[in-house]
Amino acid sequence: MSDDAVLTQILAQLKVLQVQQQTIQAKLDALSPEPPSSPTPKPAAAAPATVAAPARSAGLYPGRVNLTTYPDQHGITPYALRWGAADAETRGPVICSRLPSTIKHRNAIGAHSGSYSIYRALSIAMGALSPTHVPDYSNTEPPVSIPPQPAWSDPSKIVSLDPWGHLVPSVFERQIKHEALDVRPSIAVTKAHLKMSELDECVRKGELDVDGKIVVRSPKAVNEDGSPSERDTGVEVLVSKAAVEPVWYLPGVAERFGISESLLRRALFEDTGGMYPELITRPDIKIFLPPIGGLTVYIFGNPAYLSDESKHLTLRVHDECNGSDVFGSDICTCKPYLTYAILESIR
């Protein structure tokens, strides 16, 4: 039996359960009022570590457990999302939160923050963070402009990240402030300084110029008594940095690997221990935020050059290696390759 036939058979069986669940849920909804859409967040002190586990659990999760949902389930109205649309409003926000104000409008499976979603869960369970905490996005706009590109409106070009992820607080302000939807950024853009002893050595050898724009002198050191030190503090490299969380468009990911979307969904469901049942029960939802690590982009020079076809760019795709990159181990050659790539990007 083919993978598609197996999935069809599973969905047919789930349809029967769905009808039963809809009937039960309709009765439950009639008996119990909806939880408040925006409950007042409690400070961490309201849930100290000494609170008994049952009491804390009841306070955090007073309702029944919803293991999964179905496309035609009572009250389920996913927010419209058209991957590859030319503008943010038409594309729509990515929503995967299970907060009461958002859960019925989810259009994505998975969890925000990639692998850090596990640490967020631990923080909430310990009482250190309210599950309804709303971040303050003031002054979080990207310090450099990364405007829309033609590839953003082609659903086959970008399939593993949200190209609008760094602009979420501005382009989806209405959904966040006025519709009380839990929409979160998936890309953080900032400016940073790179400091590496290998770059200091290259400057001393005359292999790298201090231009004052990209490569600059580090601030002078001071002695213990506060007087200026004559010690050479080396150089720093000015870069723009983007931290990117994974956001998968499942049809596009499946196409990249040459497999069917149904097979991809089944494999993700089975080999994550059944972590996300909606990979099977919600074929209408095409976005998946996997609980895996993301990536970081370092941009040397003017970020506008990234979309300027007249500019020649240097690119290095580097698989981070703590042993070599961080601790300087010579068990592999990752750090030398990284250093060479940074030098070439600077040049």
GROMACS .gro file of C-alpha atoms in nm:
model
  347
    1MET     CA    1   0.000   0.000   0.000
    2SER     CA    2   0.141   0.343  -0.095
    3ASP     CA    3   0.218   0.613   0.161
    4ASP     CA    4  -0.066   0.828   0.023
    5ALA     CA    5  -0.312   0.540   0.060
    6VAL     CA    6  -0.203   0.481   0.419
    7LEU     CA    7  -0.249   0.848   0.502
    8THR     CA    8  -0.592   0.849   0.334
    9GLN     CA    9  -0.697   0.547   0.540
   10ILE     CA   10  -0.577   0.714   0.861
   11LEU     CA   11  -0.763   1.035   0.778
   12ALA     CA   12  -1.082   0.839   0.707
   13GLN     CA   13  -1.063   0.677   1.048
   14LEU     CA   14  -0.991   1.012   1.209
   15LYS     CA   15  -1.300   1.159   1.040
   16VAL     CA   16  -1.516   0.926   1.246
   17LEU     CA   17  -1.342   1.036   1.564
   18GLN     CA   18  -1.371   1.395   1.452
   19VAL     CA   19  -1.750   1.384   1.434
   20GLN     CA   20  -1.765   1.235   1.781
   21GLN     CA   21  -1.523   1.495   1.916
   22GLN     CA   22  -1.716   1.782   1.757
   23THR     CA   23  -2.035   1.667   1.927
   24ILE     CA   24  -1.865   1.637   2.265
   25GLN     CA   25  -1.681   1.967   2.227
   26ALA     CA   26  -1.999   2.151   2.129
   27LYS     CA   27  -2.163   2.026   2.447
   28LEU     CA   28  -1.859   2.123   2.655
   29ASP     CA   29  -1.848   2.470   2.499
   30ALA     CA   30  -2.213   2.517   2.589
   31LEU     CA   31  -2.151   2.411   2.949
   32SER     CA   32  -1.829   2.604   3.018
   33PRO     CA   33  -1.744   2.961   2.912
   34GLU     CA   34  -1.442   3.037   2.699
   35PRO     CA   35  -1.127   3.119   2.899
   36PRO     CA   36  -1.039   3.489   2.890
   37SER     CA   37  -0.862   3.583   2.567
   38SER     CA   38  -0.597   3.791   2.739
   39PRO     CA   39  -0.556   3.679   3.100
   40THR     CA   40  -0.355   3.914   3.317
   41PRO     CA   41   0.003   3.782   3.331
   42LYS     CA   42   0.117   3.699   3.682
   43PRO     CA   43   0.465   3.801   3.795
   44ALA     CA   44   0.714   3.527   3.863
   45ALA     CA   45   0.677   3.585   4.238
   46ALA     CA   46   0.313   3.473   4.217
   47ALA     CA   47   0.427   3.119   4.144
   48PRO     CA   48   0.722   3.048   4.377
   49ALA     CA   49   0.913   2.724   4.360
   50THR     CA   50   0.744   2.605   4.680
   51VAL     CA   51   0.397   2.587   4.523
   52ALA     CA   52   0.278   2.227   4.500
   53ALA     CA   53   0.293   2.079   4.153
   54PRO     CA   54  -0.083   2.001   4.127
   55ALA     CA   55  -0.176   2.356   4.230
   56ARG     CA   56   0.067   2.511   3.983
   57SER     CA   57  -0.053   2.282   3.705
   58ALA     CA   58  -0.415   2.377   3.770
   59GLY     CA   59  -0.321   2.744   3.767
   60LEU     CA   60  -0.130   2.722   3.441
   61TYR     CA   61  -0.358   2.482   3.255
   62PRO     CA   62  -0.710   2.496   3.403
   63GLY     CA   63  -0.879   2.345   3.097
   64ARG     CA   64  -0.883   2.005   2.937
   65VAL     CA   65  -0.592   1.882   2.726
   66ASN     CA   66  -0.633   1.927   2.350
   67LEU     CA   67  -0.404   1.672   2.190
   68THR     CA   68  -0.494   1.758   1.831
   69THR     CA   69  -0.740   1.934   1.604
   70TYR     CA   70  -0.909   1.862   1.271
   71PRO     CA   71  -0.977   2.076   0.963
   72ASP     CA   72  -1.359   2.094   1.003
   73GLN     CA   73  -1.368   2.090   1.382
   74HIS     CA   74  -1.619   2.316   1.556
   75GLY     CA   75  -1.469   2.662   1.619
   76ILE     CA   76  -1.146   2.598   1.427
   77THR     CA   77  -1.082   2.892   1.190
   78PRO     CA   78  -0.716   2.908   1.080
   79TYR     CA   79  -0.589   3.254   0.991
   80ALA     CA   80  -0.546   3.275   0.614
   81LEU     CA   81  -0.185   3.222   0.505
   82ARG     CA   82  -0.071   3.222   0.142
   83TRP     CA   83   0.296   3.123   0.129
   84GLY     CA   84   0.475   3.313  -0.146
   85ALA     CA   85   0.234   3.608  -0.160
   86ALA     CA   86   0.394   3.931  -0.281
   87ASP     CA   87   0.310   4.139   0.030
   88ALA     CA   88   0.288   4.068   0.401
   89GLU     CA   89  -0.083   4.146   0.439
   90THR     CA   90  -0.178   3.900   0.166
   91ARG     CA   91   0.069   3.639   0.291
   92GLY     CA   92  -0.059   3.660   0.648
   93PRO     CA   93   0.118   3.598   0.980
   94VAL     CA   94   0.254   3.263   1.095
   95ILE     CA   95   0.061   3.158   1.406
   96CYS     CA   96   0.138   2.843   1.603
   97SER     CA   97   0.072   2.957   1.960
   98ARG     CA   98  -0.166   2.758   2.182
   99LEU     CA   99  -0.271   3.057   2.394
  100PRO     CA  100  -0.650   3.079   2.446
  101SER     CA  101  -0.676   3.388   2.225
  102THR     CA  102  -0.494   3.218   1.939
  103ILE     CA  103  -0.534   2.841   1.950
  104LYS     CA  104  -0.841   2.827   1.726
  105HIS     CA  105  -0.673   3.048   1.465
  106ARG     CA  106  -0.343   2.863   1.438
  107ASN     CA  107  -0.215   2.817   1.084
  108ALA     CA  108   0.114   2.653   1.174
  109ILE     CA  109   0.226   2.340   1.358
  110GLY     CA  110   0.520   2.331   1.597
  111ALA     CA  111   0.670   2.582   1.838
  112HIS     CA  112   0.838   2.921   1.828
  113SER     CA  113   1.208   2.964   1.911
  114GLY     CA  114   1.324   2.632   1.767
  115SER     CA  115   1.513   2.423   2.022
  116TYR     CA  116   1.475   2.701   2.280
  117SER     CA  117   1.103   2.621   2.301
  118ILE     CA  118   1.200   2.346   2.548
  119TYR     CA  119   1.367   2.598   2.779
  120ARG     CA  120   1.065   2.827   2.757
  121ALA     CA  121   0.845   2.536   2.865
  122LEU     CA  122   1.070   2.466   3.163
  123SER     CA  123   1.065   2.833   3.261
  124ILE     CA  124   0.684   2.840   3.253
  125ALA     CA  125   0.657   2.516   3.451
  126MET     CA  126   0.893   2.656   3.718
  127GLY     CA  127   0.690   2.975   3.748
  128ALA     CA  128   0.965   3.203   3.619
  129LEU     CA  129   0.769   3.309   3.309
  130SER     CA  130   0.399   3.365   3.250
  131PRO     CA  131   0.263   3.168   2.952
  132THR     CA  132   0.068   3.479   2.852
  133HIS     CA  133   0.374   3.708   2.860
  134VAL     CA  134   0.361   3.957   2.573
  135PRO     CA  135   0.703   4.090   2.468
  136ASP     CA  136   0.758   4.461   2.420
  137TYR     CA  137   0.866   4.504   2.058
  138SER     CA  138   0.950   4.874   2.095
  139ASN     CA  139   1.285   4.963   1.940
  140THR     CA  140   1.331   4.616   1.794
  141GLU     CA  141   1.317   4.718   1.429
  142PRO     CA  142   1.614   4.593   1.224
  143PRO     CA  143   1.897   4.851   1.235
  144VAL     CA  144   1.969   4.780   0.868
  145SER     CA  145   1.724   4.759   0.583
  146ILE     CA  146   1.651   4.417   0.435
  147PRO     CA  147   1.362   4.497   0.199
  148PRO     CA  148   1.138   4.248   0.014
  149GLN     CA  149   1.298   4.066  -0.280
  150PRO     CA  150   1.143   3.887  -0.582
  151ALA     CA  151   1.227   3.548  -0.425
  152TRP     CA  152   0.992   3.627  -0.136
  153SER     CA  153   0.693   3.601  -0.369
  154ASP     CA  154   0.796   3.268  -0.520
  155PRO     CA  155   0.681   2.977  -0.297
  156SER     CA  156   0.943   2.749  -0.448
  157LYS     CA  157   1.241   2.975  -0.367
  158ILE     CA  158   1.222   3.003   0.012
  159VAL     CA  159   1.089   2.700   0.201
  160SER     CA  160   1.275   2.681   0.535
  161LEU     CA  161   1.245   3.031   0.684
  162ASP     CA  162   0.992   3.313   0.696
  163PRO     CA  163   1.125   3.600   0.481
  164TRP     CA  164   0.897   3.840   0.671
  165GLY     CA  165   1.022   3.710   1.006
  166HIS     CA  166   1.231   4.018   1.091
  167LEU     CA  167   0.945   4.259   1.017
  168VAL     CA  168   0.667   4.090   1.214
  169PRO     CA  169   0.604   4.367   1.474
  170SER     CA  170   0.554   4.626   1.199
  171VAL     CA  171   0.387   4.440   0.911
  172PHE     CA  172   0.155   4.243   1.142
  173GLU     CA  173   0.093   4.517   1.399
  174ARG     CA  174  -0.284   4.502   1.347
  175GLN     CA  175  -0.300   4.130   1.417
  176ILE     CA  176  -0.086   4.167   1.731
  177LYS     CA  177  -0.238   4.480   1.887
  178HIS     CA  178  -0.598   4.482   1.766
  179GLU     CA  179  -0.676   4.115   1.707
  180ALA     CA  180  -0.481   3.995   2.014
  181LEU     CA  181  -0.312   3.720   1.815
  182ASP     CA  182   0.016   3.577   1.939
  183VAL     CA  183   0.235   3.652   1.637
  184ARG     CA  184   0.609   3.640   1.702
  185PRO     CA  185   0.921   3.733   1.503
  186SER     CA  186   1.133   3.446   1.374
  187ILE     CA  187   1.434   3.656   1.267
  188ALA     CA  188   1.630   3.903   1.481
  189VAL     CA  189   1.857   4.152   1.303
  190THR     CA  190   2.116   4.357   1.488
  191LYS     CA  191   2.465   4.503   1.458
  192ALA     CA  192   2.760   4.334   1.621
  193HIS     CA  193   3.137   4.337   1.666
  194LEU     CA  194   3.349   4.032   1.587
  195LYS     CA  195   3.660   3.988   1.801
  196MET     CA  196   3.906   3.711   1.709
  197SER     CA  197   4.272   3.667   1.797
  198GLU     CA  198   4.334   3.535   1.445
  199LEU     CA  199   4.224   3.870   1.300
  200ASP     CA  200   4.455   4.055   1.539
  201GLU     CA  201   4.744   3.842   1.414
  202CYS     CA  202   4.657   3.910   1.049
  203VAL     CA  203   4.666   4.286   1.116
  204ARG     CA  204   5.005   4.257   1.289
  205LYS     CA  205   5.141   4.067   0.988
  206GLY     CA  206   5.005   4.326   0.746
  207GLU     CA  207   4.763   4.075   0.588
  208LEU     CA  208   4.455   4.277   0.684
  209ASP     CA  209   4.406   4.655   0.668
  210VAL     CA  210   4.234   4.862   0.936
  211ASP     CA  211   4.001   5.069   0.718
  212GLY     CA  212   3.799   5.228   1.001
  213LYS     CA  213   3.471   5.117   0.841
  214ILE     CA  214   3.465   4.739   0.862
  215VAL     CA  215   3.788   4.671   1.052
  216VAL     CA  216   3.840   4.911   1.343
  217ARG     CA  217   4.077   4.936   1.636
  218SER     CA  218   3.948   4.798   1.965
  219PRO     CA  219   3.904   5.048   2.251
  220LYS     CA  220   4.213   5.115   2.458
  221ALA     CA  221   4.257   4.904   2.770
  222VAL     CA  222   4.306   5.049   3.118
  223ASN     CA  223   4.528   4.935   3.402
  224GLU     CA  224   4.396   4.831   3.742
  225ASP     CA  225   4.456   5.181   3.874
  226GLY     CA  226   4.244   5.330   3.594
  227SER     CA  227   4.534   5.471   3.394
  228PRO     CA  228   4.556   5.410   3.017
  229SER     CA  229   4.733   5.092   2.916
  230GLU     CA  230   4.980   5.074   2.629
  231ARG     CA  231   4.883   4.713   2.560
  232ASP     CA  232   4.775   4.642   2.203
  233THR     CA  233   4.403   4.555   2.216
  234GLY     CA  234   4.386   4.447   1.854
  235VAL     CA  235   4.095   4.502   1.617
  236GLU     CA  236   3.724   4.437   1.580
  237VAL     CA  237   3.509   4.373   1.273
  238LEU     CA  238   3.178   4.558   1.235
  239VAL     CA  239   2.905   4.332   1.100
  240SER     CA  240   2.528   4.305   1.067
  241LYS     CA  241   2.390   3.988   1.224
  242ALA     CA  242   2.065   3.798   1.168
  243ALA     CA  243   1.953   3.508   1.389
  244VAL     CA  244   1.703   3.295   1.197
  245GLU     CA  245   1.458   3.040   1.337
  246PRO     CA  246   1.338   2.754   1.112
  247VAL     CA  247   0.994   2.794   0.951
  248TRP     CA  248   0.918   2.514   0.705
  249TYR     CA  249   0.674   2.531   0.416
  250LEU     CA  250   0.603   2.158   0.403
  251PRO     CA  251   0.508   2.127   0.031
  252GLY     CA  252   0.828   2.310  -0.065
  253VAL     CA  253   1.048   2.107   0.170
  254ALA     CA  254   0.900   1.782   0.037
  255GLU     CA  255   0.967   1.895  -0.320
  256ARG     CA  256   1.329   1.979  -0.237
  257PHE     CA  257   1.384   1.623  -0.111
  258GLY     CA  258   1.192   1.461  -0.395
  259ILE     CA  259   0.928   1.300  -0.171
  260SER     CA  260   0.555   1.343  -0.122
  261GLU     CA  261   0.425   1.583   0.140
  262SER     CA  262   0.229   1.301   0.305
  263LEU     CA  263   0.546   1.092   0.344
  264LEU     CA  264   0.732   1.390   0.490
  265ARG     CA  265   0.452   1.449   0.741
  266ARG     CA  266   0.437   1.083   0.843
  267ALA     CA  267   0.815   1.062   0.889
  268LEU     CA  268   0.825   1.380   1.097
  269PHE     CA  269   0.538   1.251   1.311
  270GLU     CA  270   0.681   0.903   1.366
  271ASP     CA  271   1.043   0.998   1.425
  272THR     CA  272   0.971   1.275   1.673
  273GLY     CA  273   0.789   1.025   1.895
  274GLY     CA  274   0.449   1.147   1.778
  275MET     CA  275   0.528   1.492   1.914
  276TYR     CA  276   0.302   1.675   1.668
  277PRO     CA  277  -0.018   1.476   1.583
  278GLU     CA  278  -0.145   1.764   1.368
  279LEU     CA  279   0.116   1.672   1.108
  280ILE     CA  280  -0.128   1.388   1.037
  281THR     CA  281  -0.466   1.530   1.136
  282ARG     CA  282  -0.426   1.877   0.982
  283PRO     CA  283  -0.319   1.838   0.617
  284ASP     CA  284  -0.471   2.183   0.559
  285ILE     CA  285  -0.191   2.345   0.764
  286LYS     CA  286   0.120   2.373   0.549
  287ILE     CA  287   0.363   2.547   0.789
  288PHE     CA  288   0.577   2.364   1.045
  289LEU     CA  289   0.807   2.523   1.304
  290PRO     CA  290   1.039   2.236   1.399
  291PRO     CA  291   1.204   2.231   1.745
  292ILE     CA  292   1.556   2.243   1.600
  293GLY     CA  293   1.841   2.491   1.603
  294GLY     CA  294   1.840   2.785   1.365
  295LEU     CA  295   2.118   2.965   1.181
  296THR     CA  296   2.306   3.292   1.207
  297VAL     CA  297   2.402   3.518   0.918
  298TYR     CA  298   2.695   3.761   0.943
  299ILE     CA  299   2.698   4.038   0.682
  300PHE     CA  300   3.024   4.223   0.617
  301GLY     CA  301   2.988   4.565   0.458
  302ASN     CA  302   2.674   4.727   0.322
  303PRO     CA  303   2.372   4.490   0.350
  304ALA     CA  304   2.219   4.661   0.045
  305TYR     CA  305   2.484   4.485  -0.166
  306LEU     CA  306   2.307   4.155  -0.104
  307SER     CA  307   2.038   4.251  -0.354
  308ASP     CA  308   2.265   4.449  -0.590
  309GLU     CA  309   2.341   4.225  -0.886
  310SER     CA  310   2.631   4.448  -0.988
  311LYS     CA  311   2.823   4.355  -0.672
  312HIS     CA  312   3.048   4.050  -0.638
  313LEU     CA  313   2.977   3.878  -0.306
  314THR     CA  314   3.176   3.630  -0.101
  315LEU     CA  315   2.971   3.358   0.069
  316ARG     CA  316   3.068   3.087   0.315
  317VAL     CA  317   2.818   2.831   0.449
  318HIS     CA  318   2.979   2.719   0.773
  319ASP     CA  319   2.864   2.434   0.997
  320GLU     CA  320   2.950   2.556   1.345
  321CYS     CA  321   3.196   2.344   1.540
  322ASN     CA  322   3.240   2.410   1.912
  323GLY     CA  323   3.551   2.195   1.937
  324SER     CA  324   3.748   2.391   1.680
  325ASP     CA  325   3.563   2.723   1.645
  326VAL     CA  326   3.528   2.788   2.019
  327PHE     CA  327   3.789   2.580   2.200
  328GLY     CA  328   4.059   2.578   1.932
  329SER     CA  329   4.088   2.199   1.908
  330ASP     CA  330   4.301   2.072   1.618
  331ILE     CA  331   4.092   1.756   1.581
  332CYS     CA  332   3.939   1.918   1.273
  333THR     CA  333   4.003   2.217   1.043
  334CYS     CA  334   3.676   2.403   1.096
  335LYS     CA  335   3.830   2.711   1.262
  336PRO     CA  336   4.093   2.773   0.991
  337TYR     CA  337   3.825   2.751   0.723
  338LEU     CA  338   3.605   2.990   0.921
  339THR     CA  339   3.890   3.238   0.969
  340TYR     CA  340   3.977   3.225   0.599
  341ALA     CA  341   3.613   3.284   0.504
  342ILE     CA  342   3.590   3.586   0.737
  343LEU     CA  343   3.908   3.735   0.589
  344GLU     CA  344   3.778   3.689   0.236
  345SER     CA  345   3.442   3.842   0.331
  346ILE     CA  346   3.619   4.143   0.480
  347ARG     CA  347   3.835   4.190   0.172
   0.00000   0.00000   0.00000
